[in-house]
PDB file of C-alpha atoms and ligand atoms in Angstrom:
ATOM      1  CA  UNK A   4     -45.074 127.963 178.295  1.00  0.00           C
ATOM      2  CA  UNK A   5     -41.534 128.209 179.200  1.00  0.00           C
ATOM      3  CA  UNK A   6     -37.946 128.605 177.739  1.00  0.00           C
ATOM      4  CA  UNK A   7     -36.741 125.539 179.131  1.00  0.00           C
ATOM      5  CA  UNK A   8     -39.257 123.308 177.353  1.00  0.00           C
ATOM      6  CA  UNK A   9     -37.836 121.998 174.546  1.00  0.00           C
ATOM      7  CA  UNK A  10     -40.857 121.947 172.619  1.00  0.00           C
ATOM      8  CA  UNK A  11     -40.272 125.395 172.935  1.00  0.00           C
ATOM      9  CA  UNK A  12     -37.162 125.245 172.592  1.00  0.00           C
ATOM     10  CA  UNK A  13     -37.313 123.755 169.005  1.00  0.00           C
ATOM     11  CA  UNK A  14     -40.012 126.306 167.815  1.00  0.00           C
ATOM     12  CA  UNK A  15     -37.855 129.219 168.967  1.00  0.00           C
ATOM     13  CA  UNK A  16     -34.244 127.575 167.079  1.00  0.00           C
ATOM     14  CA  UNK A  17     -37.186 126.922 163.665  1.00  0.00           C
ATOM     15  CA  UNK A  18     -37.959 130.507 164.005  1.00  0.00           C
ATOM     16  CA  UNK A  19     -34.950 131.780 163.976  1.00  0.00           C
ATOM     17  CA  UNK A  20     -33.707 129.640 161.309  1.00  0.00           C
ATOM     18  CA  UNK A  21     -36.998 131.042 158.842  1.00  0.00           C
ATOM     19  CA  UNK A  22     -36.207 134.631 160.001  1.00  0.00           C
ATOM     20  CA  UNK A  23     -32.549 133.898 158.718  1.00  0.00           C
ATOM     21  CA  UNK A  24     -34.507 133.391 155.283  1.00  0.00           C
ATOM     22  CA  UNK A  25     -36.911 136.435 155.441  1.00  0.00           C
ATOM     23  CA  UNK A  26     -36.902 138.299 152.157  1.00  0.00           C
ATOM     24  CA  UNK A  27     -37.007 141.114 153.365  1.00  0.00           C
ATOM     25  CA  UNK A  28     -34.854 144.163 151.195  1.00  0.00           C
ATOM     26  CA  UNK A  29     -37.164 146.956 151.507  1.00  0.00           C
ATOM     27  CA  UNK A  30     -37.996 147.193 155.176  1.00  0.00           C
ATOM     28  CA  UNK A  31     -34.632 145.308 156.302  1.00  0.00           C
ATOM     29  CA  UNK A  32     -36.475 143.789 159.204  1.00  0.00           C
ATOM     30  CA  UNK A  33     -36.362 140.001 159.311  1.00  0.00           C
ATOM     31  CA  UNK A  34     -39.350 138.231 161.201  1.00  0.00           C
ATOM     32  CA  UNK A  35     -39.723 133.857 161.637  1.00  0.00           C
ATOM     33  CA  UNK A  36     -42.447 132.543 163.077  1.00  0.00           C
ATOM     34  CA  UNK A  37     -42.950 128.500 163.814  1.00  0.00           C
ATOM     35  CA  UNK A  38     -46.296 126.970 164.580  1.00  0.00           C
ATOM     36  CA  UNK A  39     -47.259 123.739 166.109  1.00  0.00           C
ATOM     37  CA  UNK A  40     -50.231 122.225 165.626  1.00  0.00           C
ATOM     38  CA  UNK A  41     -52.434 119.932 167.759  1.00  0.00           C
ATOM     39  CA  UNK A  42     -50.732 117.032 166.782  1.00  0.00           C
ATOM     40  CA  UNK A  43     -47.495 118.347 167.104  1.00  0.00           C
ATOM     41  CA  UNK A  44     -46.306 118.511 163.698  1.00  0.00           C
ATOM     42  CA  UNK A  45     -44.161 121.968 163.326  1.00  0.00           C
ATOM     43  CA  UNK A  46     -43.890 124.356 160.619  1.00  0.00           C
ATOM     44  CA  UNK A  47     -41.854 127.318 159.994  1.00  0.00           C
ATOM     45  CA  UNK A  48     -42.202 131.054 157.794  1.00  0.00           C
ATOM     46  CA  UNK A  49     -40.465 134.290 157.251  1.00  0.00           C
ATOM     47  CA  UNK A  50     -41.789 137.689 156.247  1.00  0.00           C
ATOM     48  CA  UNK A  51     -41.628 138.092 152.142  1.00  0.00           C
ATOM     49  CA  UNK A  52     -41.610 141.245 150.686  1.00  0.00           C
ATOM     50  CA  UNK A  53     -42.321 142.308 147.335  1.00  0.00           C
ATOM     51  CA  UNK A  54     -41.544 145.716 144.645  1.00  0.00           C
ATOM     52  CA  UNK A  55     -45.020 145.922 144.879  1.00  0.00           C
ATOM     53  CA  UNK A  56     -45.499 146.753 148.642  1.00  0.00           C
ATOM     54  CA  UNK A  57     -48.903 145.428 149.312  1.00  0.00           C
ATOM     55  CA  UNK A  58     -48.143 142.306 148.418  1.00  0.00           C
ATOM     56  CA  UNK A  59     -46.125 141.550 151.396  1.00  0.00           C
ATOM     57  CA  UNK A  60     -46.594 138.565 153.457  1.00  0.00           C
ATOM     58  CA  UNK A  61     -45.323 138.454 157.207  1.00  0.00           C
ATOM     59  CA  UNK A  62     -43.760 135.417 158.548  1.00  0.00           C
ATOM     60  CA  UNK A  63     -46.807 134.162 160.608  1.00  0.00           C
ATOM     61  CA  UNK A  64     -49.591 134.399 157.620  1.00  0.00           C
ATOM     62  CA  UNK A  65     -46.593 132.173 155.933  1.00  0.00           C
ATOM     63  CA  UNK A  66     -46.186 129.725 158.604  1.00  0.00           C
ATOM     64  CA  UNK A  67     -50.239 129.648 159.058  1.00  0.00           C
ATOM     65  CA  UNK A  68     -50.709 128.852 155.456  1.00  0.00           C
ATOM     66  CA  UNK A  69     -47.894 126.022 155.233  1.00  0.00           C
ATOM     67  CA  UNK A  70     -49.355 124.590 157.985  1.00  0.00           C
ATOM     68  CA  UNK A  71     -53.021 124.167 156.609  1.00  0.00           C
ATOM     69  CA  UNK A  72     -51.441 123.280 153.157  1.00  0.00           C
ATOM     70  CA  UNK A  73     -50.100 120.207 154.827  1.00  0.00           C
ATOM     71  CA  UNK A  74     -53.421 119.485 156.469  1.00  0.00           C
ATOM     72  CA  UNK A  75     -53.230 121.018 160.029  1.00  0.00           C
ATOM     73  CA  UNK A  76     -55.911 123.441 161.179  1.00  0.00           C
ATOM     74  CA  UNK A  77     -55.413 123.512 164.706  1.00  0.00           C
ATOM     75  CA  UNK A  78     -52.993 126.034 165.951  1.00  0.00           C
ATOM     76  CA  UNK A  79     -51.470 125.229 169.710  1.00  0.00           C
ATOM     77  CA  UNK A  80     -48.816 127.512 169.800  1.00  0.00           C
ATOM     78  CA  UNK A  81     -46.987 130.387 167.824  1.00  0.00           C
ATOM     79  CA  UNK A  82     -43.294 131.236 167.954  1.00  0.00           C
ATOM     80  CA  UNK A  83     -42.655 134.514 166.784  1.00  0.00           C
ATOM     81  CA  UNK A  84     -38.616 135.502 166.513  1.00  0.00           C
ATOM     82  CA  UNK A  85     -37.014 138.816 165.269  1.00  0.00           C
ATOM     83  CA  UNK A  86     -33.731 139.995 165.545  1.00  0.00           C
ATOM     84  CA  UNK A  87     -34.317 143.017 167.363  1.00  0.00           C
ATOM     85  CA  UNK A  88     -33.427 144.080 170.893  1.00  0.00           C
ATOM     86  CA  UNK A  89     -36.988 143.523 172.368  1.00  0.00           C
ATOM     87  CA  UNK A  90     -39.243 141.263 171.122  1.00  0.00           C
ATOM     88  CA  UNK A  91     -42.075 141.841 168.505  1.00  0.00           C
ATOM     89  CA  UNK A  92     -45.906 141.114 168.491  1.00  0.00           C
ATOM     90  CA  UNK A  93     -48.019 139.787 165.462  1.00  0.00           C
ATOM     91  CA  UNK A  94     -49.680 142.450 163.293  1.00  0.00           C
ATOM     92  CA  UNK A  95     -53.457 142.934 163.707  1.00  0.00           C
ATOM     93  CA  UNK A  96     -53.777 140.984 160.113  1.00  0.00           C
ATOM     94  CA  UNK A  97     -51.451 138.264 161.554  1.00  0.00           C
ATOM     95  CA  UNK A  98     -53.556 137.897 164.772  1.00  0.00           C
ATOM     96  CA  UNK A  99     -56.874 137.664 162.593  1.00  0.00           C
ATOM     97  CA  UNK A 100     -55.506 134.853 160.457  1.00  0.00           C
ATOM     98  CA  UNK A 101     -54.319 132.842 163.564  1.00  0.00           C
ATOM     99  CA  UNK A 102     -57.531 133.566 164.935  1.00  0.00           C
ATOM    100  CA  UNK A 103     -59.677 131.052 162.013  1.00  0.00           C
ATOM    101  CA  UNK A 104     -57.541 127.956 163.340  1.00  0.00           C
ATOM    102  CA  UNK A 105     -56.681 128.995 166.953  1.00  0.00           C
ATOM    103  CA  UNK A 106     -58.213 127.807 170.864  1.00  0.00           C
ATOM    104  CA  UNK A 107     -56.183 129.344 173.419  1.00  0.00           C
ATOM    105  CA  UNK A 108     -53.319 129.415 171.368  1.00  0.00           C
ATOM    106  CA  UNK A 109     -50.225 130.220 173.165  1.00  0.00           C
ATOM    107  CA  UNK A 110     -48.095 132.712 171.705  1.00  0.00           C
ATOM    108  CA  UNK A 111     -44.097 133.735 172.288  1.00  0.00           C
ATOM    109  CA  UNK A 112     -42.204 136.643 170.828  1.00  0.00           C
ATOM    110  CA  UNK A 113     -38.631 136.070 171.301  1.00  0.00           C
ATOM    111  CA  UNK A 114     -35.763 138.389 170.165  1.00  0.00           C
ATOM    112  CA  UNK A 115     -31.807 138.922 170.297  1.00  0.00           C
ATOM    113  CA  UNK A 116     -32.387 140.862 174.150  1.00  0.00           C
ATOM    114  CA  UNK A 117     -33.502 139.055 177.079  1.00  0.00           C
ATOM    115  CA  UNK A 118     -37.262 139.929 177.090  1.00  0.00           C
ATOM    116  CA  UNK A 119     -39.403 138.245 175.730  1.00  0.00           C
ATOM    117  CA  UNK A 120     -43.872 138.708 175.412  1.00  0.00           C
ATOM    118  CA  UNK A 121     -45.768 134.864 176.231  1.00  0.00           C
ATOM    119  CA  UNK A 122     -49.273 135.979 175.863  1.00  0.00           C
ATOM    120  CA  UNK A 123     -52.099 133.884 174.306  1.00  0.00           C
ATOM    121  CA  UNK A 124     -53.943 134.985 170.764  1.00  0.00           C
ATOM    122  CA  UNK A 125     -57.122 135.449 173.126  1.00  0.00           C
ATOM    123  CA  UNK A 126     -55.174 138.273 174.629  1.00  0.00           C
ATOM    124  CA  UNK A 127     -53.819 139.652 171.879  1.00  0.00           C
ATOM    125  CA  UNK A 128     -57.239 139.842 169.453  1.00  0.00           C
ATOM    126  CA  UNK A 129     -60.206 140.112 172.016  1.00  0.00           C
ATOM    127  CA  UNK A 130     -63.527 139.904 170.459  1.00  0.00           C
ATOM    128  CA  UNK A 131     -62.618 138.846 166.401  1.00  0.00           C
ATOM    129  CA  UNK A 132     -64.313 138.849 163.968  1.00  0.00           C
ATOM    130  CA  UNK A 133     -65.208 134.953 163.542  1.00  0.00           C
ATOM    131  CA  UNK A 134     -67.644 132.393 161.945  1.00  0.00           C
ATOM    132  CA  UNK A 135     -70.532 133.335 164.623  1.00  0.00           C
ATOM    133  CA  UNK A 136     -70.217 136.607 162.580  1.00  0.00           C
ATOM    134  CA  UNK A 137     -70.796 135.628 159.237  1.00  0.00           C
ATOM    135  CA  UNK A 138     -73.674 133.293 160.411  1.00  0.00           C
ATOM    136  CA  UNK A 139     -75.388 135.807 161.655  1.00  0.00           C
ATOM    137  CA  UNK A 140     -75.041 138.174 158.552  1.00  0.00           C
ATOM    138  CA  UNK A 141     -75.761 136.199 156.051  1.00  0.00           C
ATOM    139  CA  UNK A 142     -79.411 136.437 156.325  1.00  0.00           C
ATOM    140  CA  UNK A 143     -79.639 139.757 156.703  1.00  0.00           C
ATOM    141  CA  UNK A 144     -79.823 140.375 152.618  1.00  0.00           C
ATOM    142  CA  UNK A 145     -82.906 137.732 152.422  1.00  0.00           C
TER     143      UNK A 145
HETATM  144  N1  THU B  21     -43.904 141.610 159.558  1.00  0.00           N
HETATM  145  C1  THU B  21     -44.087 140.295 159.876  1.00  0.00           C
HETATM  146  O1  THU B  21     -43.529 139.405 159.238  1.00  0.00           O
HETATM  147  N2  THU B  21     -44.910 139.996 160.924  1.00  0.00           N
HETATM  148  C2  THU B  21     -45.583 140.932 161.666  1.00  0.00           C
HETATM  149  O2  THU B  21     -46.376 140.565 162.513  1.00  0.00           O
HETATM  150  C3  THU B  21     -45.327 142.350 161.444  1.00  0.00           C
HETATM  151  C4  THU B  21     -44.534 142.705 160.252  1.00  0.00           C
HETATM  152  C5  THU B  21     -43.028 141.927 158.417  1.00  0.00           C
HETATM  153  C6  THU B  21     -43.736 142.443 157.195  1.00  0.00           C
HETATM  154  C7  THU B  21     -42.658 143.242 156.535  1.00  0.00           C
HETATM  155  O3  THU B  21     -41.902 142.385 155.711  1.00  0.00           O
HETATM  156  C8  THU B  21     -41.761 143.716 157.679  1.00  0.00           C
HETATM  157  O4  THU B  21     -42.108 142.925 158.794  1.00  0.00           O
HETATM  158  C9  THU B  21     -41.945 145.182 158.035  1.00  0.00           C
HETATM  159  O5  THU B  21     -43.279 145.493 158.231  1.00  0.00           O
END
């Protein structure tokens, strides 16, 4: 994954765009993240806050859930933007939820400085907690 590819590109400008519409008035700190799934198709969230602090949603759960609303459940790449000076990584809960519809998801944190992270979600949540799990605990109550 690179800057100049303009798939790229267009995640990193649909980002940036969401994170303009982050709701964000308690913690002032504006995340967008775009996905695009195996087919292509592209979808876009920002962080939303709430009075009630635990109900919070970041901007990648957002874009994750728009994205299987609309049908898509394969994950090839994340975008992740914030207007910050170096560039910011998904939350563990973020990482988890990518996790249920990712394969070597590719994933890009971009910012307003010149650094930027391009890791995959492999790297960033070794060893999750998945569907092999369950399968193998379900039993254990019988
Ligand atoms: N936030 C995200 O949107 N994504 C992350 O991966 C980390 C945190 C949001 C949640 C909250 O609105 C603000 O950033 C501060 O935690």
């Amino acid at each position: 994954m690179t800057h100049l590819d303009a798939d790229v590109q267009r995640l990193i400008e649909l980002a940036t765009q969401a994170a303009e519409h982050a709701w964000c008035p308690y913690s002032r700190f504006r995340v967008g993240a775009a996905i695009e799934t195996a087919d292509g198709s592209v979808f876009s969230g920002c962080n939303v806050e709430n009075a009630s602090s635990g109900l919070t949603i970041c901007a990648e759960r957002n874009a994750v859930f728009q994205a299987v609303a609309a049908g898509h459940t394969k994950i090839r790449r994340v975008v992740v933007f914030t207007p910050t000076p170096t560039p910011t990584a998904p939350c563990g809960a973020c990482r988890q939820v990518l996790s249920e519809f990712s394969d070597d998801t590719e994933v890009l944190c971009v910012c307003l400085g010149p650094d930027s992270i391009s890791t995959t979600l492999v790297e960033l949540l070794p060893m999750r907690f998945g569907p092999g799990d369950l399968d193998q605990g379900r039993d254990s109550l019988a």
